[in-house]
Amino acid sequence: MITLENVSKSYTNDGTPALNNVSLHINKGEFVFIVGDSGSGKSTMIKLLLRELVPSSGRIIVNGVDLSKLRRGKIPKYRRNIGCVFQDFRLLKDRNVYENVAFAQRVIQTPTKKIKKNVPQMLSLVGLPEKYKSKTKELSGGEQQRVALARALVNNPPILLADEPTGNLDPRNSWEIMKLLEEINRRGTTVLVVTHNREIVNAMRKRVITVKKGVIVSDEEKGEYIDD
Amino acid sequence: MISTLGYVFKQGFKNIFRNKIFSLATVATISACIFLFGLFYSMVENVRYSIQKAETNVAVTVFFNEGVTEAQIMQIGDAIRARSEVSSVEFVSASDAWESFKVDYLGEYADGYEGDNPLEGSENLEIYLKDVSKQSELVTYLESVEGVREINHSDVTANILTQFNRLLSYVSLGIVGILLAVSVFLISNTVAMGIAVRHEEIGIMKLIGATDFVVRSPFLIEGILLGLIGAAIPLVAVYYIYINIIEYAAQHFVILNDLLQFKSTREIFSVLIPVALILGVGLGFVGSFITIRKRLRV
């Protein structure tokens, strides 16, 4: 489903590469943690997968699409296969919960009838069916992240990227979000979670890829968070 | 596709209200520009109209050699009338000329000339032009016509009117050009502000997989709508001002009625309305397009 072949990414011509000759393969339906310190190259990896950046060398293949050969005009369609959630939620503060989730469908021209059917379903999945009218600023951090998850999933993408999804949440809400991600994975979505949360990584016993200074230093099934 | 267009228009419209203060400032500035344009256009058109009216009163008079018959003069008159720059040709017989002279200059003292015409042999053709700037061309032609004794014309009047007309056109073009540039700059700035304010939303749209069309179009629609609203408001204002000025001038400056010729409201606004609206839409389109190209690389 996701393959990186000898991928390197440098932001400057002479500087240290953010990613250095990274190769990995993630199968369809997997749940993978990507862990590492700040500046280790995790965010660069996410940006490469989203085709916000192009690798300096190497190949990235997602869902059979070679990203180095992807034309600019095809990028939007490609991104519809990837749902994303972030540490800072990135919700639209001037709109309510329903509108935030519907937004993801509106911008890809989904018919209104379908939107009216899909959005309540997604809000039920993330446990917020009764909050559809609430403004996002009235919600707790955990609830905001659930809305972000509903928005990421409403277009039914086969892959979900979560960049520090629990970074702004207390332990209880962090666990709830992780359980939700596990449930989403159980339903068939491939889930990649970039995190610093040692407790969660160690408790969930999933595949853990550890990145350090742009290099994969460990890749273990049912792995643990490795300290420096 | 229809639902996409609906979404794009709705978002463009909403953008105006999400960004109320900037939108208001833009509409106010475009309105000011188009208001000035409207006033200026009305003024230029009326001055040109007055000049045109004055031009029609500038005539070239042609006198003929002794022995040239009235029939020959009429023939020459027909040839002149066929020229493109000529508006009309009037034959003035010697007796017409004398009658007119008596009325204009002699009055009651004309009685002493009973049965006598001191202007015998002064039959002439009065030629009126469509465009005074072509006068010298016509005079050259007339000089070559056989039987012509003398040509009376006023180069000074013709030149002053032509030059004034030209000056007015250049000044109006210059001012309108500056106003247009200011408007494009302002729309461009407002759309840039809108893009900056909605930077996060645009980022999310890109991540979700919105196409360039869906991301960019609402900003284009916003610019066009701002231009349209900014053009419509001053049109109403200029309309009422124009009606009142015509009425006021007719009532209070009767003495100027011969000098100042106002075009009718209908004549002025049948051109001004479409031009101002197209200008507003054009300004909105160009202003937002420049900014979108520069700042919204999807």
mmCIF file of C-alpha atoms in Angstrom, chain A residues 11-187:
data_model
loop_
_atom_site.group_PDB
_atom_site.id
_atom_site.type_symbol
_atom_site.label_atom_id
_atom_site.label_comp_id
_atom_site.label_asym_id
_atom_site.label_seq_id
_atom_site.Cartn_x
_atom_site.Cartn_y
_atom_site.Cartn_z
ATOM 1 C CA TYR A 11 16.018 21.117 2.160
ATOM 2 C CA THR A 12 19.380 22.665 1.257
ATOM 3 C CA ASN A 13 22.044 21.581 -1.212
ATOM 4 C CA ASP A 14 24.812 21.150 1.344
ATOM 5 C CA GLY A 15 22.945 20.537 4.622
ATOM 6 C CA THR A 16 22.169 17.309 6.481
ATOM 7 C CA PRO A 17 19.255 15.514 4.815
ATOM 8 C CA ALA A 18 15.956 15.472 6.747
ATOM 9 C CA LEU A 19 15.503 11.905 5.481
ATOM 10 C CA ASN A 20 18.458 9.789 4.437
ATOM 11 C CA ASN A 21 18.014 6.743 2.228
ATOM 12 C CA VAL A 22 14.815 5.561 3.916
ATOM 13 C CA SER A 23 13.093 2.381 2.698
ATOM 14 C CA LEU A 24 9.946 0.875 4.165
ATOM 15 C CA HIS A 25 6.773 -0.907 3.173
ATOM 16 C CA ILE A 26 3.391 -0.707 4.857
ATOM 17 C CA ASN A 27 0.698 -3.211 3.919
ATOM 18 C CA LYS A 28 -2.957 -2.498 3.402
ATOM 19 C CA GLY A 29 -4.877 -2.507 6.706
ATOM 20 C CA GLU A 30 -1.810 -2.081 8.919
ATOM 21 C CA PHE A 31 -1.628 0.154 12.015
ATOM 22 C CA VAL A 32 1.827 1.711 12.280
ATOM 23 C CA PHE A 33 3.401 4.091 14.782
ATOM 24 C CA ILE A 34 6.209 6.322 13.560
ATOM 25 C CA VAL A 35 8.187 7.615 16.519
ATOM 26 C CA GLY A 36 11.251 9.761 16.958
ATOM 27 C CA ASP A 37 12.523 13.015 18.436
ATOM 28 C CA SER A 38 11.725 16.443 17.077
ATOM 29 C CA GLY A 39 13.685 17.001 13.865
ATOM 30 C CA SER A 40 14.118 13.285 13.259
ATOM 31 C CA GLY A 41 12.309 13.490 9.893
ATOM 32 C CA LYS A 42 8.819 12.258 10.843
ATOM 33 C CA SER A 43 7.016 15.378 9.576
ATOM 34 C CA THR A 44 9.057 15.330 6.365
ATOM 35 C CA MET A 45 7.838 11.773 5.835
ATOM 36 C CA ILE A 46 4.201 12.883 6.261
ATOM 37 C CA LYS A 47 4.701 15.794 3.850
ATOM 38 C CA LEU A 48 6.262 13.479 1.286
ATOM 39 C CA LEU A 49 3.325 11.076 1.572
ATOM 40 C CA LEU A 50 0.896 13.963 1.091
ATOM 41 C CA ARG A 51 2.934 15.100 -1.926
ATOM 42 C CA GLU A 52 3.495 18.487 -0.321
ATOM 43 C CA LEU A 53 7.184 17.786 -0.917
ATOM 44 C CA VAL A 54 9.024 15.724 -3.497
ATOM 45 C CA PRO A 55 11.983 13.543 -2.509
ATOM 46 C CA SER A 56 15.489 14.628 -3.506
ATOM 47 C CA SER A 57 16.080 11.012 -4.514
ATOM 48 C CA GLY A 58 14.308 7.676 -4.299
ATOM 49 C CA ARG A 59 10.741 6.600 -5.038
ATOM 50 C CA ILE A 60 7.470 6.742 -3.117
ATOM 51 C CA ILE A 61 4.575 4.567 -4.214
ATOM 52 C CA VAL A 62 1.191 4.935 -2.531
ATOM 53 C CA ASN A 63 -1.797 2.855 -3.601
ATOM 54 C CA GLY A 64 0.027 2.015 -6.831
ATOM 55 C CA VAL A 65 0.740 5.682 -7.614
ATOM 56 C CA ASP A 66 4.388 6.667 -8.116
ATOM 57 C CA LEU A 67 4.447 10.122 -6.516
ATOM 58 C CA SER A 68 7.519 11.279 -8.436
ATOM 59 C CA LYS A 69 5.564 10.818 -11.667
ATOM 60 C CA LEU A 70 2.369 12.414 -10.355
ATOM 61 C CA ARG A 71 1.472 15.543 -12.363
ATOM 62 C CA ARG A 72 0.487 18.708 -10.468
ATOM 63 C CA GLY A 73 -3.070 18.553 -11.764
ATOM 64 C CA LYS A 74 -3.503 15.007 -10.405
ATOM 65 C CA ILE A 75 -2.390 15.846 -6.849
ATOM 66 C CA PRO A 76 -5.879 16.820 -5.541
ATOM 67 C CA LYS A 77 -7.361 13.507 -6.680
ATOM 68 C CA TYR A 78 -4.450 11.623 -5.114
ATOM 69 C CA ARG A 79 -4.911 13.402 -1.775
ATOM 70 C CA ARG A 80 -8.524 12.270 -1.602
ATOM 71 C CA ASN A 81 -7.126 8.808 -0.826
ATOM 72 C CA ILE A 82 -5.476 10.078 2.337
ATOM 73 C CA GLY A 83 -7.240 11.382 5.427
ATOM 74 C CA CYS A 84 -5.172 13.547 7.785
ATOM 75 C CA VAL A 85 -5.435 14.694 11.357
ATOM 76 C CA PHE A 86 -3.013 17.004 13.136
ATOM 77 C CA GLN A 87 -2.006 17.982 16.655
ATOM 78 C CA ASP A 88 -3.672 21.407 16.280
ATOM 79 C CA PHE A 89 -6.936 19.920 14.844
ATOM 80 C CA ARG A 90 -7.075 22.517 12.009
ATOM 81 C CA LEU A 91 -10.832 23.001 12.229
ATOM 82 C CA LEU A 92 -12.698 25.984 10.788
ATOM 83 C CA LYS A 93 -13.521 28.074 13.838
ATOM 84 C CA ASP A 94 -16.294 30.076 12.200
ATOM 85 C CA ARG A 95 -18.312 26.972 11.337
ATOM 86 C CA ASN A 96 -20.154 24.361 13.371
ATOM 87 C CA VAL A 97 -19.316 20.677 13.696
ATOM 88 C CA TYR A 98 -21.588 19.600 10.841
ATOM 89 C CA GLU A 99 -20.147 22.220 8.480
ATOM 90 C CA ASN A 100 -16.573 21.245 9.345
ATOM 91 C CA VAL A 101 -17.189 17.645 8.380
ATOM 92 C CA ALA A 102 -19.354 18.521 5.378
ATOM 93 C CA PHE A 103 -16.582 20.886 4.193
ATOM 94 C CA ALA A 104 -14.402 17.885 3.271
ATOM 95 C CA GLN A 105 -17.154 16.584 0.996
ATOM 96 C CA ARG A 106 -18.197 19.943 -0.418
ATOM 97 C CA VAL A 107 -14.716 20.800 -1.691
ATOM 98 C CA ILE A 108 -14.559 17.556 -3.643
ATOM 99 C CA GLN A 109 -17.984 18.202 -5.143
ATOM 100 C CA THR A 110 -19.976 15.491 -3.367
ATOM 101 C CA PRO A 111 -23.720 15.878 -4.013
ATOM 102 C CA THR A 112 -25.608 17.508 -1.108
ATOM 103 C CA LYS A 113 -27.852 14.471 -0.716
ATOM 104 C CA LYS A 114 -24.839 12.258 -0.042
ATOM 105 C CA ILE A 115 -23.328 14.826 2.342
ATOM 106 C CA LYS A 116 -26.531 14.842 4.390
ATOM 107 C CA LYS A 117 -26.307 11.073 4.679
ATOM 108 C CA ASN A 118 -22.555 10.729 5.288
ATOM 109 C CA VAL A 119 -21.890 13.484 7.831
ATOM 110 C CA PRO A 120 -24.268 12.213 10.575
ATOM 111 C CA GLN A 121 -22.862 8.691 10.052
ATOM 112 C CA MET A 122 -19.319 9.964 10.620
ATOM 113 C CA LEU A 123 -20.328 12.006 13.649
ATOM 114 C CA SER A 124 -21.899 8.870 15.119
ATOM 115 C CA LEU A 125 -18.703 6.900 14.468
ATOM 116 C CA VAL A 126 -16.614 9.462 16.417
ATOM 117 C CA GLY A 127 -19.254 9.711 19.154
ATOM 118 C CA LEU A 128 -20.483 13.246 18.536
ATOM 119 C CA PRO A 129 -23.908 12.852 16.893
ATOM 120 C CA GLU A 130 -25.598 15.301 19.243
ATOM 121 C CA LYS A 131 -22.972 18.029 18.861
ATOM 122 C CA TYR A 132 -23.496 18.688 15.161
ATOM 123 C CA LYS A 133 -24.738 22.233 15.741
ATOM 124 C CA SER A 134 -21.976 23.248 18.180
ATOM 125 C CA LYS A 135 -19.282 25.695 17.159
ATOM 126 C CA THR A 136 -15.873 24.043 17.314
ATOM 127 C CA LYS A 137 -14.559 26.573 19.854
ATOM 128 C CA GLU A 138 -17.250 25.348 22.288
ATOM 129 C CA LEU A 139 -15.789 21.809 22.213
ATOM 130 C CA SER A 140 -13.083 20.237 24.377
ATOM 131 C CA GLY A 141 -9.732 19.288 22.808
ATOM 132 C CA GLY A 142 -10.763 15.641 22.608
ATOM 133 C CA GLU A 143 -14.040 16.524 20.916
ATOM 134 C CA GLN A 144 -12.250 18.790 18.441
ATOM 135 C CA GLN A 145 -9.909 15.963 17.506
ATOM 136 C CA ARG A 146 -12.930 13.697 16.984
ATOM 137 C CA VAL A 147 -14.418 16.256 14.603
ATOM 138 C CA ALA A 148 -11.077 16.382 12.771
ATOM 139 C CA LEU A 149 -11.174 12.565 12.548
ATOM 140 C CA ALA A 150 -14.724 12.614 11.205
ATOM 141 C CA ARG A 151 -13.623 15.141 8.579
ATOM 142 C CA ALA A 152 -10.592 13.035 7.638
ATOM 143 C CA LEU A 153 -12.709 9.908 7.226
ATOM 144 C CA VAL A 154 -15.893 11.211 5.660
ATOM 145 C CA ASN A 155 -14.522 10.760 2.132
ATOM 146 C CA ASN A 156 -13.728 7.142 3.007
ATOM 147 C CA PRO A 157 -9.959 7.254 2.332
ATOM 148 C CA PRO A 158 -8.032 3.949 2.406
ATOM 149 C CA ILE A 159 -5.184 5.616 4.360
ATOM 150 C CA LEU A 160 -5.270 7.794 7.483
ATOM 151 C CA LEU A 161 -2.242 9.856 8.524
ATOM 152 C CA ALA A 162 -2.303 11.164 12.081
ATOM 153 C CA ASP A 163 0.461 13.625 12.954
ATOM 154 C CA GLU A 164 0.728 13.848 16.769
ATOM 155 C CA PRO A 165 -3.051 13.393 17.180
ATOM 156 C CA THR A 166 -2.790 13.321 20.977
ATOM 157 C CA GLY A 167 -0.188 16.066 21.344
ATOM 158 C CA ASN A 168 -2.717 18.571 22.728
ATOM 159 C CA LEU A 169 -4.851 16.171 24.725
ATOM 160 C CA ASP A 170 -4.960 14.943 28.317
ATOM 161 C CA PRO A 171 -4.322 11.200 28.931
ATOM 162 C CA ARG A 172 -8.013 10.255 29.051
ATOM 163 C CA ASN A 173 -8.831 11.980 25.757
ATOM 164 C CA SER A 174 -5.604 10.651 24.234
ATOM 165 C CA TRP A 175 -6.685 7.117 24.968
ATOM 166 C CA GLU A 176 -10.146 7.704 23.552
ATOM 167 C CA ILE A 177 -8.691 9.035 20.319
ATOM 168 C CA MET A 178 -6.298 6.089 20.052
ATOM 169 C CA LYS A 179 -9.165 3.645 20.611
ATOM 170 C CA LEU A 180 -11.065 5.398 17.882
ATOM 171 C CA LEU A 181 -8.071 5.095 15.532
ATOM 172 C CA GLU A 182 -7.872 1.397 16.365
ATOM 173 C CA GLU A 183 -11.563 0.993 15.564
ATOM 174 C CA ILE A 184 -11.086 2.818 12.253
ATOM 175 C CA ASN A 185 -8.176 0.502 11.482
ATOM 176 C CA ARG A 186 -10.323 -2.513 12.349
ATOM 177 C CA ARG A 187 -12.806 -1.344 9.702
#
